[in-house]
C-alpha cells in the first residue's frame, strides 16, 4: 500500500480496516504510562479551557470528542465544563473499548487526570470516575457524516484524527472542517495532530496517515476558526512509534456564523 500523501494511490478513510483496530494494543502502546509530550499537551489544553470558561462562565455545556479512539484524556479535559459528552467514533472495536471504559475506566488513566487537577475546576470533581460515567456516551459514526443532532456543541476536542484517517490532504481538510462544524459559533476547541506522520501499525494492521505540519494545520483551520494557540511539541522521550516527527496542538474558537 502506498502511504504517500500525494502518490498515485491514495488510501482513503473508507479503505482502512477500522473495524479490526486493536484498541487494547493501541492503548497499551501509547497510553499505558503518561509521557512527557502528552503531559505538555494536557497542560496547554487544561489552561486554555480553564481560561475560556472563566471569561465565558455559562456552563454546563454539551461537549464532543471526535474520533475518540482508545484515548480518554481529551474527554477528561471536558469534564468540568460539560453535563454531557459524546465520544464519537467510527471503529466498532474502539467504540466497544470506550463503552467498557465508561462505567469504570482503567487505573492507568489516573496520572492523566492528575495533570488536569493542577487547575481548581478539575480539583472540584471529587469523583472523576462517577462524573465520567454519568456524563459520557459513546456513539458510532463517520466523521464525514456527523448527524445534525450532534452539531452546535459548546466545546470540542479532536486528537490525532484528521491526519490519521487517510493519505489524502483533501480528506484531512474535510475532517478538520467537519470537526469545527460540530461546534456552536464561538465554542472553544482543542485539536492535536501527529506531525509528518507516514502511517502507523496497530497490531497486525497498517493504517494510513497524511503528512502535515504546522502550516497545513493552520491553513485547514483558518476558514472556520480563530486559532488562539498553535504549538509544536518535540519528542523528549523519543517517538512512541516510528514515522512521525512531533505533535502539533491548536486551541481556538469556532468563528461566528
PDB file of C-alpha atoms in Angstrom:
ATOM      1  CA  UNK A   1       0.000   0.000   0.000  1.00  0.00           C
ATOM      2  CA  UNK A   2       1.341   3.419  -0.946  1.00  0.00           C
ATOM      3  CA  UNK A   3       1.164   5.670   2.089  1.00  0.00           C
ATOM      4  CA  UNK A   4       2.451   8.815   0.408  1.00  0.00           C
ATOM      5  CA  UNK A   5       0.007  11.696   0.706  1.00  0.00           C
ATOM      6  CA  UNK A   6       0.166  12.735  -2.925  1.00  0.00           C
ATOM      7  CA  UNK A   7       1.082   9.434  -4.570  1.00  0.00           C
ATOM      8  CA  UNK A   8      -0.779   7.846  -7.450  1.00  0.00           C
ATOM      9  CA  UNK A   9      -2.506   5.514  -4.992  1.00  0.00           C
ATOM     10  CA  UNK A  10      -4.381   7.102  -2.120  1.00  0.00           C
ATOM     11  CA  UNK A  11      -5.664   5.174   0.861  1.00  0.00           C
ATOM     12  CA  UNK A  12      -8.917   6.910   1.706  1.00  0.00           C
ATOM     13  CA  UNK A  13     -10.742   6.737   5.008  1.00  0.00           C
ATOM     14  CA  UNK A  14     -13.259   4.261   3.649  1.00  0.00           C
ATOM     15  CA  UNK A  15     -10.434   1.892   2.630  1.00  0.00           C
ATOM     16  CA  UNK A  16      -8.782   1.437   6.032  1.00  0.00           C
ATOM     17  CA  UNK A  17      -9.606  -1.594   8.246  1.00  0.00           C
ATOM     18  CA  UNK A  18     -11.177   0.405  11.088  1.00  0.00           C
ATOM     19  CA  UNK A  19     -13.333  -2.385  12.449  1.00  0.00           C
ATOM     20  CA  UNK A  20     -10.263  -4.558  13.084  1.00  0.00           C
ATOM     21  CA  UNK A  21      -8.474  -1.783  15.009  1.00  0.00           C
ATOM     22  CA  UNK A  22      -6.777  -3.375  18.039  1.00  0.00           C
ATOM     23  CA  UNK A  23      -7.879  -0.863  20.671  1.00  0.00           C
ATOM     24  CA  UNK A  24      -6.219  -2.525  23.642  1.00  0.00           C
ATOM     25  CA  UNK A  25      -2.896  -2.847  21.831  1.00  0.00           C
ATOM     26  CA  UNK A  26      -3.066   0.804  20.801  1.00  0.00           C
ATOM     27  CA  UNK A  27      -3.856   1.964  24.323  1.00  0.00           C
ATOM     28  CA  UNK A  28      -1.105  -0.136  25.873  1.00  0.00           C
ATOM     29  CA  UNK A  29       1.470   1.106  23.396  1.00  0.00           C
ATOM     30  CA  UNK A  30       0.515   4.776  23.564  1.00  0.00           C
ATOM     31  CA  UNK A  31      -1.105   5.442  26.936  1.00  0.00           C
ATOM     32  CA  UNK A  32      -0.158   2.753  29.462  1.00  0.00           C
ATOM     33  CA  UNK A  33       2.108   5.395  31.022  1.00  0.00           C
ATOM     34  CA  UNK A  34       1.990   9.187  30.905  1.00  0.00           C
ATOM     35  CA  UNK A  35       4.623  10.514  28.501  1.00  0.00           C
ATOM     36  CA  UNK A  36       6.193  13.950  28.787  1.00  0.00           C
ATOM     37  CA  UNK A  37       4.822  15.107  25.430  1.00  0.00           C
ATOM     38  CA  UNK A  38       1.256  14.141  26.341  1.00  0.00           C
ATOM     39  CA  UNK A  39       1.662  15.869  29.702  1.00  0.00           C
ATOM     40  CA  UNK A  40       2.781  19.068  27.976  1.00  0.00           C
ATOM     41  CA  UNK A  41      -0.238  18.936  25.660  1.00  0.00           C
ATOM     42  CA  UNK A  42      -2.624  18.332  28.582  1.00  0.00           C
ATOM     43  CA  UNK A  43      -1.164  21.329  30.403  1.00  0.00           C
ATOM     44  CA  UNK A  44      -1.908  23.648  27.482  1.00  0.00           C
ATOM     45  CA  UNK A  45      -5.417  22.284  26.872  1.00  0.00           C
ATOM     46  CA  UNK A  46      -6.295  22.465  30.577  1.00  0.00           C
ATOM     47  CA  UNK A  47      -5.167  26.067  30.833  1.00  0.00           C
ATOM     48  CA  UNK A  48      -6.883  27.084  27.602  1.00  0.00           C
ATOM     49  CA  UNK A  49     -10.267  25.646  28.572  1.00  0.00           C
ATOM     50  CA  UNK A  50      -9.982  26.984  32.124  1.00  0.00           C
ATOM     51  CA  UNK A  51      -9.201  30.491  30.881  1.00  0.00           C
ATOM     52  CA  UNK A  52     -12.012  30.359  28.334  1.00  0.00           C
ATOM     53  CA  UNK A  53     -14.718  29.270  30.751  1.00  0.00           C
ATOM     54  CA  UNK A  54     -13.649  31.741  33.419  1.00  0.00           C
ATOM     55  CA  UNK A  55     -14.166  34.502  30.877  1.00  0.00           C
ATOM     56  CA  UNK A  56     -17.308  32.870  29.468  1.00  0.00           C
ATOM     57  CA  UNK A  57     -18.852  31.324  32.587  1.00  0.00           C
ATOM     58  CA  UNK A  58     -22.055  29.940  31.093  1.00  0.00           C
ATOM     59  CA  UNK A  59     -21.982  26.220  31.734  1.00  0.00           C
ATOM     60  CA  UNK A  60     -22.579  23.340  31.746  1.00  0.00           C
ATOM     61  CA  UNK A  61     -22.448  22.884  28.005  1.00  0.00           C
ATOM     62  CA  UNK A  62     -22.505  19.810  25.796  1.00  0.00           C
ATOM     63  CA  UNK A  63     -19.167  18.544  24.522  1.00  0.00           C
ATOM     64  CA  UNK A  64     -17.840  16.219  21.866  1.00  0.00           C
ATOM     65  CA  UNK A  65     -14.611  14.297  21.354  1.00  0.00           C
ATOM     66  CA  UNK A  66     -14.460  13.448  17.656  1.00  0.00           C
ATOM     67  CA  UNK A  67     -12.609  10.245  16.787  1.00  0.00           C
ATOM     68  CA  UNK A  68     -12.070   9.398  20.439  1.00  0.00           C
ATOM     69  CA  UNK A  69     -10.334   6.089  19.739  1.00  0.00           C
ATOM     70  CA  UNK A  70      -8.603   4.440  22.687  1.00  0.00           C
ATOM     71  CA  UNK A  71      -7.631   7.724  24.329  1.00  0.00           C
ATOM     72  CA  UNK A  72      -9.559   9.168  27.276  1.00  0.00           C
ATOM     73  CA  UNK A  73      -7.606  12.265  28.202  1.00  0.00           C
ATOM     74  CA  UNK A  74      -9.291  14.604  25.671  1.00  0.00           C
ATOM     75  CA  UNK A  75     -12.653  13.688  27.214  1.00  0.00           C
ATOM     76  CA  UNK A  76     -11.198  14.201  30.706  1.00  0.00           C
ATOM     77  CA  UNK A  77     -10.333  17.770  29.707  1.00  0.00           C
ATOM     78  CA  UNK A  78     -14.052  18.430  29.047  1.00  0.00           C
ATOM     79  CA  UNK A  79     -15.428  17.125  32.346  1.00  0.00           C
ATOM     80  CA  UNK A  80     -15.656  20.361  34.401  1.00  0.00           C
ATOM     81  CA  UNK A  81     -17.464  22.219  31.651  1.00  0.00           C
ATOM     82  CA  UNK A  82     -19.991  19.666  30.365  1.00  0.00           C
ATOM     83  CA  UNK A  83     -23.120  17.925  31.555  1.00  0.00           C
ATOM     84  CA  UNK A  84     -22.955  15.572  28.580  1.00  0.00           C
ATOM     85  CA  UNK A  85     -20.027  14.463  26.435  1.00  0.00           C
ATOM     86  CA  UNK A  86     -20.301  12.419  23.247  1.00  0.00           C
ATOM     87  CA  UNK A  87     -17.374  10.219  22.252  1.00  0.00           C
ATOM     88  CA  UNK A  88     -17.899   9.930  18.513  1.00  0.00           C
ATOM     89  CA  UNK A  89     -16.030   7.044  16.924  1.00  0.00           C
ATOM     90  CA  UNK A  90     -16.079   5.215  13.593  1.00  0.00           C
ATOM     91  CA  UNK A  91     -14.334   1.973  14.570  1.00  0.00           C
ATOM     92  CA  UNK A  92     -16.625  -0.654  16.106  1.00  0.00           C
ATOM     93  CA  UNK A  93     -13.667  -2.001  18.082  1.00  0.00           C
ATOM     94  CA  UNK A  94     -12.820   1.398  19.508  1.00  0.00           C
ATOM     95  CA  UNK A  95     -16.463   2.102  20.324  1.00  0.00           C
ATOM     96  CA  UNK A  96     -16.696  -1.198  22.214  1.00  0.00           C
ATOM     97  CA  UNK A  97     -13.481  -0.388  24.104  1.00  0.00           C
ATOM     98  CA  UNK A  98     -14.835   3.039  25.037  1.00  0.00           C
ATOM     99  CA  UNK A  99     -18.122   1.595  26.255  1.00  0.00           C
ATOM    100  CA  UNK A 100     -16.184  -0.749  28.527  1.00  0.00           C
ATOM    101  CA  UNK A 101     -14.280   2.228  29.952  1.00  0.00           C
ATOM    102  CA  UNK A 102     -17.286   4.435  30.669  1.00  0.00           C
ATOM    103  CA  UNK A 103     -18.591   2.584  33.769  1.00  0.00           C
ATOM    104  CA  UNK A 104     -15.130   2.453  35.364  1.00  0.00           C
ATOM    105  CA  UNK A 105     -12.069   3.485  33.402  1.00  0.00           C
ATOM    106  CA  UNK A 106      -8.743   1.745  33.989  1.00  0.00           C
ATOM    107  CA  UNK A 107      -6.434   2.821  36.813  1.00  0.00           C
ATOM    108  CA  UNK A 108      -3.707   3.662  34.267  1.00  0.00           C
ATOM    109  CA  UNK A 109      -5.608   6.860  33.377  1.00  0.00           C
ATOM    110  CA  UNK A 110      -5.250   8.326  36.875  1.00  0.00           C
ATOM    111  CA  UNK A 111      -1.928  10.136  36.135  1.00  0.00           C
ATOM    112  CA  UNK A 112      -3.538  11.892  33.166  1.00  0.00           C
ATOM    113  CA  UNK A 113      -6.344  13.158  35.391  1.00  0.00           C
ATOM    114  CA  UNK A 114      -3.845  14.345  37.994  1.00  0.00           C
ATOM    115  CA  UNK A 115      -2.197  16.640  35.442  1.00  0.00           C
ATOM    116  CA  UNK A 116      -5.564  18.288  34.823  1.00  0.00           C
ATOM    117  CA  UNK A 117      -6.070  18.726  38.564  1.00  0.00           C
ATOM    118  CA  UNK A 118      -3.475  21.479  38.673  1.00  0.00           C
ATOM    119  CA  UNK A 119      -6.445  23.749  37.914  1.00  0.00           C
ATOM    120  CA  UNK A 120      -9.123  24.143  40.584  1.00  0.00           C
ATOM    121  CA  UNK A 121     -12.105  23.389  38.332  1.00  0.00           C
ATOM    122  CA  UNK A 122     -10.756  19.882  37.845  1.00  0.00           C
ATOM    123  CA  UNK A 123      -9.899  19.549  41.543  1.00  0.00           C
ATOM    124  CA  UNK A 124     -13.548  20.305  42.327  1.00  0.00           C
ATOM    125  CA  UNK A 125     -14.537  16.989  40.737  1.00  0.00           C
ATOM    126  CA  UNK A 126     -14.064  14.712  43.744  1.00  0.00           C
ATOM    127  CA  UNK A 127     -15.027  11.504  41.929  1.00  0.00           C
ATOM    128  CA  UNK A 128     -13.909  11.734  38.285  1.00  0.00           C
ATOM    129  CA  UNK A 129     -14.931   8.140  37.557  1.00  0.00           C
ATOM    130  CA  UNK A 130     -18.508   8.846  38.631  1.00  0.00           C
ATOM    131  CA  UNK A 131     -18.543  12.129  36.681  1.00  0.00           C
ATOM    132  CA  UNK A 132     -17.219  10.332  33.593  1.00  0.00           C
ATOM    133  CA  UNK A 133     -19.778   7.541  33.911  1.00  0.00           C
ATOM    134  CA  UNK A 134     -22.729   9.910  34.197  1.00  0.00           C
ATOM    135  CA  UNK A 135     -21.586  12.453  31.607  1.00  0.00           C
ATOM    136  CA  UNK A 136     -20.214  10.333  28.764  1.00  0.00           C
ATOM    137  CA  UNK A 137     -21.977   8.480  25.975  1.00  0.00           C
ATOM    138  CA  UNK A 138     -20.377   6.649  23.051  1.00  0.00           C
ATOM    139  CA  UNK A 139     -21.752   6.885  19.541  1.00  0.00           C
ATOM    140  CA  UNK A 140     -20.515   5.136  16.427  1.00  0.00           C
ATOM    141  CA  UNK A 141     -20.438   7.174  13.262  1.00  0.00           C
ATOM    142  CA  UNK A 142     -18.474   8.592  10.367  1.00  0.00           C
ATOM    143  CA  UNK A 143     -16.838  11.975  10.941  1.00  0.00           C
ATOM    144  CA  UNK A 144     -17.802  12.976   7.396  1.00  0.00           C
ATOM    145  CA  UNK A 145     -21.462  12.206   8.141  1.00  0.00           C
ATOM    146  CA  UNK A 146     -21.851  13.801  11.551  1.00  0.00           C
ATOM    147  CA  UNK A 147     -25.582  13.837  12.389  1.00  0.00           C
ATOM    148  CA  UNK A 148     -27.295  17.186  12.750  1.00  0.00           C
ATOM    149  CA  UNK A 149     -28.260  16.474  16.374  1.00  0.00           C
ATOM    150  CA  UNK A 150     -24.563  16.351  17.314  1.00  0.00           C
ATOM    151  CA  UNK A 151     -23.847  19.786  15.923  1.00  0.00           C
ATOM    152  CA  UNK A 152     -23.836  23.020  17.927  1.00  0.00           C
ATOM    153  CA  UNK A 153     -21.666  21.594  20.722  1.00  0.00           C
ATOM    154  CA  UNK A 154     -20.394  24.004  23.373  1.00  0.00           C
ATOM    155  CA  UNK A 155     -16.816  22.648  23.404  1.00  0.00           C
ATOM    156  CA  UNK A 156     -14.914  20.007  21.454  1.00  0.00           C
ATOM    157  CA  UNK A 157     -11.714  18.029  21.094  1.00  0.00           C
ATOM    158  CA  UNK A 158     -10.212  16.041  18.229  1.00  0.00           C
ATOM    159  CA  UNK A 159      -6.883  14.342  18.953  1.00  0.00           C
ATOM    160  CA  UNK A 160      -4.730  12.627  16.321  1.00  0.00           C
ATOM    161  CA  UNK A 161      -7.653  12.020  13.976  1.00  0.00           C
ATOM    162  CA  UNK A 162      -7.771  14.258  10.882  1.00  0.00           C
ATOM    163  CA  UNK A 163      -4.256  13.355   9.737  1.00  0.00           C
ATOM    164  CA  UNK A 164      -4.576   9.701  10.795  1.00  0.00           C
ATOM    165  CA  UNK A 165      -7.566   8.526   8.784  1.00  0.00           C
ATOM    166  CA  UNK A 166      -6.350   8.798   5.177  1.00  0.00           C
ATOM    167  CA  UNK A 167      -3.388   9.699   2.984  1.00  0.00           C
ATOM    168  CA  UNK A 168      -5.472  12.398   1.289  1.00  0.00           C
ATOM    169  CA  UNK A 169      -4.872  16.054   2.118  1.00  0.00           C
ATOM    170  CA  UNK A 170      -8.398  16.741   0.876  1.00  0.00           C
ATOM    171  CA  UNK A 171      -9.810  14.337   3.455  1.00  0.00           C
ATOM    172  CA  UNK A 172      -7.569  15.862   6.119  1.00  0.00           C
ATOM    173  CA  UNK A 173      -9.020  19.297   5.388  1.00  0.00           C
ATOM    174  CA  UNK A 174     -12.531  17.855   5.247  1.00  0.00           C
ATOM    175  CA  UNK A 175     -12.085  16.183   8.625  1.00  0.00           C
ATOM    176  CA  UNK A 176     -10.955  19.444  10.234  1.00  0.00           C
ATOM    177  CA  UNK A 177     -13.918  21.256   8.687  1.00  0.00           C
ATOM    178  CA  UNK A 178     -16.325  18.564   9.915  1.00  0.00           C
ATOM    179  CA  UNK A 179     -14.941  18.797  13.436  1.00  0.00           C
ATOM    180  CA  UNK A 180     -15.275  22.577  13.575  1.00  0.00           C
ATOM    181  CA  UNK A 181     -18.734  22.163  12.070  1.00  0.00           C
ATOM    182  CA  UNK A 182     -19.778  20.154  15.133  1.00  0.00           C
ATOM    183  CA  UNK A 183     -19.304  23.223  17.341  1.00  0.00           C
ATOM    184  CA  UNK A 184     -21.523  26.172  18.106  1.00  0.00           C
ATOM    185  CA  UNK A 185     -20.280  29.563  16.897  1.00  0.00           C
ATOM    186  CA  UNK A 186     -17.739  30.857  19.393  1.00  0.00           C
ATOM    187  CA  UNK A 187     -17.248  27.457  21.033  1.00  0.00           C
ATOM    188  CA  UNK A 188     -13.697  26.603  22.139  1.00  0.00           C
ATOM    189  CA  UNK A 189     -11.811  23.574  20.897  1.00  0.00           C
ATOM    190  CA  UNK A 190      -8.519  21.739  21.165  1.00  0.00           C
ATOM    191  CA  UNK A 191      -7.206  19.672  18.249  1.00  0.00           C
ATOM    192  CA  UNK A 192      -3.955  17.704  18.149  1.00  0.00           C
ATOM    193  CA  UNK A 193      -2.077  16.278  15.187  1.00  0.00           C
ATOM    194  CA  UNK A 194       0.875  13.971  14.551  1.00  0.00           C
ATOM    195  CA  UNK A 195       3.490  15.922  12.614  1.00  0.00           C
ATOM    196  CA  UNK A 196       4.674  14.360   9.334  1.00  0.00           C
ATOM    197  CA  UNK A 197       3.053  11.027  10.057  1.00  0.00           C
ATOM    198  CA  UNK A 198       3.683   8.429   7.380  1.00  0.00           C
ATOM    199  CA  UNK A 199       1.226   5.768   8.531  1.00  0.00           C
ATOM    200  CA  UNK A 200       1.132   3.562  11.617  1.00  0.00           C
ATOM    201  CA  UNK A 201       0.761  -0.038  12.696  1.00  0.00           C
ATOM    202  CA  UNK A 202      -1.805  -1.141  15.249  1.00  0.00           C
ATOM    203  CA  UNK A 203      -1.363  -4.823  15.971  1.00  0.00           C
ATOM    204  CA  UNK A 204      -1.119  -6.509  12.590  1.00  0.00           C
ATOM    205  CA  UNK A 205      -2.868  -3.775  10.616  1.00  0.00           C
ATOM    206  CA  UNK A 206      -1.331  -0.791   8.846  1.00  0.00           C
ATOM    207  CA  UNK A 207      -3.348   2.423   8.954  1.00  0.00           C
ATOM    208  CA  UNK A 208      -2.915   5.434   6.669  1.00  0.00           C
ATOM    209  CA  UNK A 209      -1.824   8.939   7.550  1.00  0.00           C
ATOM    210  CA  UNK A 210      -1.418  12.263   5.814  1.00  0.00           C
ATOM    211  CA  UNK A 211       1.816  14.199   6.307  1.00  0.00           C
ATOM    212  CA  UNK A 212       1.062  17.619   7.765  1.00  0.00           C
ATOM    213  CA  UNK A 213       2.976  20.297   9.630  1.00  0.00           C
ATOM    214  CA  UNK A 214       2.009  23.477  11.436  1.00  0.00           C
ATOM    215  CA  UNK A 215       1.378  25.342   8.179  1.00  0.00           C
ATOM    216  CA  UNK A 216      -1.119  22.726   6.953  1.00  0.00           C
ATOM    217  CA  UNK A 217      -2.867  22.609  10.338  1.00  0.00           C
ATOM    218  CA  UNK A 218      -3.219  26.387  10.439  1.00  0.00           C
ATOM    219  CA  UNK A 219      -4.429  26.540   6.827  1.00  0.00           C
ATOM    220  CA  UNK A 220      -7.064  23.856   7.461  1.00  0.00           C
ATOM    221  CA  UNK A 221      -8.467  25.745  10.460  1.00  0.00           C
ATOM    222  CA  UNK A 222      -8.266  29.268   9.070  1.00  0.00           C
ATOM    223  CA  UNK A 223     -11.526  29.203   7.024  1.00  0.00           C
ATOM    224  CA  UNK A 224     -13.544  28.043  10.026  1.00  0.00           C
ATOM    225  CA  UNK A 225     -11.961  29.153  13.285  1.00  0.00           C
ATOM    226  CA  UNK A 226      -9.768  31.626  15.115  1.00  0.00           C
ATOM    227  CA  UNK A 227      -6.677  29.885  16.447  1.00  0.00           C
ATOM    228  CA  UNK A 228      -5.508  31.261  19.787  1.00  0.00           C
ATOM    229  CA  UNK A 229      -2.642  28.808  20.355  1.00  0.00           C
ATOM    230  CA  UNK A 230      -0.656  26.790  17.824  1.00  0.00           C
ATOM    231  CA  UNK A 231       2.246  24.866  19.307  1.00  0.00           C
ATOM    232  CA  UNK A 232       4.601  22.178  18.134  1.00  0.00           C
ATOM    233  CA  UNK A 233       5.841  19.640  20.666  1.00  0.00           C
ATOM    234  CA  UNK A 234       9.057  17.722  20.183  1.00  0.00           C
ATOM    235  CA  UNK A 235       9.847  14.214  21.342  1.00  0.00           C
ATOM    236  CA  UNK A 236      11.772  14.492  24.633  1.00  0.00           C
ATOM    237  CA  UNK A 237      11.416  10.753  25.285  1.00  0.00           C
ATOM    238  CA  UNK A 238      11.786   9.783  21.635  1.00  0.00           C
ATOM    239  CA  UNK A 239       8.889   8.801  19.377  1.00  0.00           C
ATOM    240  CA  UNK A 240       6.188   6.492  20.665  1.00  0.00           C
ATOM    241  CA  UNK A 241       6.374   4.808  17.256  1.00  0.00           C
ATOM    242  CA  UNK A 242       8.264   5.209  14.018  1.00  0.00           C
ATOM    243  CA  UNK A 243       7.140   7.548  11.294  1.00  0.00           C
ATOM    244  CA  UNK A 244       6.431  10.992  12.752  1.00  0.00           C
ATOM    245  CA  UNK A 245       8.495  13.984  13.873  1.00  0.00           C
ATOM    246  CA  UNK A 246       6.483  15.626  16.662  1.00  0.00           C
ATOM    247  CA  UNK A 247       2.999  16.709  17.658  1.00  0.00           C
ATOM    248  CA  UNK A 248       1.021  19.876  16.957  1.00  0.00           C
ATOM    249  CA  UNK A 249      -1.712  21.364  19.137  1.00  0.00           C
ATOM    250  CA  UNK A 250      -4.210  24.004  18.063  1.00  0.00           C
ATOM    251  CA  UNK A 251      -6.574  25.669  20.526  1.00  0.00           C
ATOM    252  CA  UNK A 252      -9.122  28.220  19.435  1.00  0.00           C
ATOM    253  CA  UNK A 253     -12.761  29.083  18.852  1.00  0.00           C
ATOM    254  CA  UNK A 254     -15.151  28.441  16.026  1.00  0.00           C
ATOM    255  CA  UNK A 255     -15.798  31.625  14.100  1.00  0.00           C
ATOM    256  CA  UNK A 256     -19.220  33.280  14.426  1.00  0.00           C
ATOM    257  CA  UNK A 257     -21.762  32.122  11.877  1.00  0.00           C
TER     258      UNK A 257
END
